[in-house]
């Protein structure tokens, strides 16, 4: 396994009540006694050397774990685009042929939806190699691979994701209790589960003819707090370096409440893993023609505004250029994983690199009706990828009508946007559609985030 370097090593378990338990690791020893419920926990000093080490627990029985290395542990969570395996990604052909790498290790949490927090899970670590890489999270693997390449540190990746899951399933019920959303989400979850079970029973009673009914929010991966209970809580207070989050497709219709739920998730997970500043990097939804002009663009705008808040530990990668118009599961997972890695390399590992996408910080109307948009995080400056004409800008006039606009780079961090006949624009928008074509990027070739900004007087 991989234990988190430079942080205290926490070990816990169960034994007969009153039994003395001795834990040794990296030349250190801790002694405790199992409590009345049989639970015990110890903390040993942090280590910085890679190892390998042995971890020995001696109580009623003796358990010895070998080949334990110290490095960085990252938790990868979300729904199907996080769970999406390497073998189905764009880079599968060469990725699954790479030699085994003992410095990258995987732990895949089994799908487990339960109604109360679970303390145990039957799971084991695996070394990265041809037999294991192919079935592991593509985003997680390419993230970890890039980190190891750039830092040389062992990387442990924990994949706790479930396709189609809703964020409500990943938030502990204790965090929801007392909030207005608790009753609303609990009732909605119960109703959707009951409806699905009723439709499934009818399907089975009818000899399973026709298409199996879809969960529509009523599957085990949708139940309120159930995935937190079964897939996050069992990790206990394991020290980790950070969290990757790729989820939202199932909740795109509720951007306002989603932001509140994500606040709860981040706070609860930081509390569980014992780090109030635990880095959390999430993926903005990619381009996809979902047939609804309103949902995905509003959800992306919520995600953009979320990272504009003052929390240095939370950041976002933009994927508006690596999606698939016709498939909600885009295959370009290597690009997503590496963009996440660049954020970590900059913020966690202190590398002087360009990471993240340009974000708008101001938009003002010029005297001629043009809109000046200024960005942060442009690195060596904005540029146009491929096409010489900047795509995807729209100006909205004072009647509420949108007009396709032209744009020009007017400085390293500035774009001037104009639309013929629009002298008093009220809103400037960029890539504010479910499946836009974009080409405005920074010097690191990371795309400008979609946005919609109301313009002042």
Coordinates of N, CA, C and O in Angstrom, one line a residue, residues 76-86 88 108 111 134-140 159-164 246 333:
X76 N -10.0 9.7 -5.5 CA -10.7 10.0 -6.8 C -12.2 9.6 -6.7 O -12.4 8.4 -6.5
X77 N -13.1 10.6 -6.8 CA -14.5 10.2 -6.6 C -15.4 10.9 -7.6 O -15.0 11.8 -8.3
X78 N -16.7 10.4 -7.6 CA -17.6 11.0 -8.5 C -18.5 10.0 -9.2 O -18.8 8.9 -8.6
X79 N -18.9 10.2 -10.4 CA -19.7 9.3 -11.1 C -19.0 8.7 -12.3 O -17.8 8.5 -12.3
X80 N -19.7 8.3 -13.4 CA -19.1 7.5 -14.4 C -17.9 8.0 -15.1 O -17.0 7.2 -15.5
X81 N -17.8 9.3 -15.3 CA -16.6 9.8 -16.0 C -15.4 9.8 -15.1 O -14.3 9.8 -15.6
X82 N -15.5 9.6 -13.8 CA -14.4 9.3 -12.9 C -14.1 7.8 -12.9 O -13.0 7.4 -12.9
X83 N -15.2 7.0 -12.9 CA -15.0 5.6 -12.9 C -14.5 5.0 -14.3 O -14.0 3.9 -14.3
X84 N -14.7 5.8 -15.3 CA -14.4 5.4 -16.7 C -13.0 4.8 -16.8 O -12.0 5.4 -16.4
X85 N -12.8 3.5 -17.2 CA -11.5 2.8 -17.1 C -10.6 3.2 -18.3 O -11.0 3.7 -19.3
X86 N -9.3 3.0 -18.0 CA -8.3 3.3 -19.0 C -8.5 2.6 -20.3 O -8.3 3.2 -21.4
X88 N -11.0 2.0 -21.9 CA -12.0 2.7 -22.8 C -11.7 4.1 -23.1 O -12.5 4.9 -23.6
X108 N -9.3 0.3 -5.4 CA -10.7 0.5 -6.0 C -11.7 0.1 -4.9 O -11.8 -1.1 -4.6
X111 N -18.5 -0.8 -5.2 CA -19.7 -0.1 -5.1 C -20.5 -0.6 -3.9 O -20.8 -1.8 -3.8
X134 N -5.7 -1.2 -16.9 CA -6.8 -1.2 -17.9 C -8.1 -1.0 -17.2 O -9.0 -0.4 -17.8
X135 N -8.3 -1.5 -16.0 CA -9.6 -1.4 -15.4 C -9.7 -0.3 -14.3 O -10.8 -0.1 -13.8
X136 N -8.7 0.5 -14.1 CA -8.7 1.6 -13.2 C -9.2 2.8 -13.8 O -9.2 3.0 -15.0
X137 N -9.6 3.8 -13.0 CA -10.1 5.1 -13.4 C -9.1 5.7 -14.3 O -7.9 5.9 -13.9
X138 N -9.5 6.1 -15.5 CA -8.6 6.7 -16.5 C -8.1 8.1 -16.0 O -6.9 8.4 -16.0
X139 N -9.1 8.9 -15.5 CA -8.7 10.2 -15.0 C -7.7 10.1 -13.8 O -6.7 10.8 -13.7
X140 N -8.0 9.1 -12.9 CA -7.1 8.9 -11.8 C -5.8 8.5 -12.2 O -4.7 9.0 -11.7
X159 N -9.9 4.9 -5.9 CA -11.0 5.2 -6.7 C -12.3 4.8 -5.9 O -12.6 3.7 -5.7
X160 N -13.1 5.9 -5.6 CA -14.4 5.6 -4.9 C -15.4 6.4 -5.8 O -15.8 7.5 -5.5
X161 N -15.9 5.7 -6.8 CA -16.8 6.4 -7.7 C -17.9 5.4 -8.2 O -17.7 4.1 -8.1
X162 N -19.0 5.9 -8.6 CA -20.1 5.0 -9.1 C -20.9 5.7 -10.2 O -21.4 6.9 -10.0
X163 N -21.0 5.1 -11.3 CA -21.7 5.7 -12.4 C -23.1 6.1 -12.1 O -23.9 5.3 -11.5
X164 N -23.5 7.3 -12.6 CA -24.8 7.8 -12.5 C -25.2 8.3 -11.1 O -26.3 8.8 -10.8
X246 N -15.2 14.3 -10.0 CA -15.7 14.5 -11.3 C -17.1 13.9 -11.3 O -17.4 12.8 -11.4
X333 N -9.6 11.2 -21.7 CA -9.4 11.2 -20.2 C -8.0 11.6 -19.8 O -7.8 12.1 -18.7

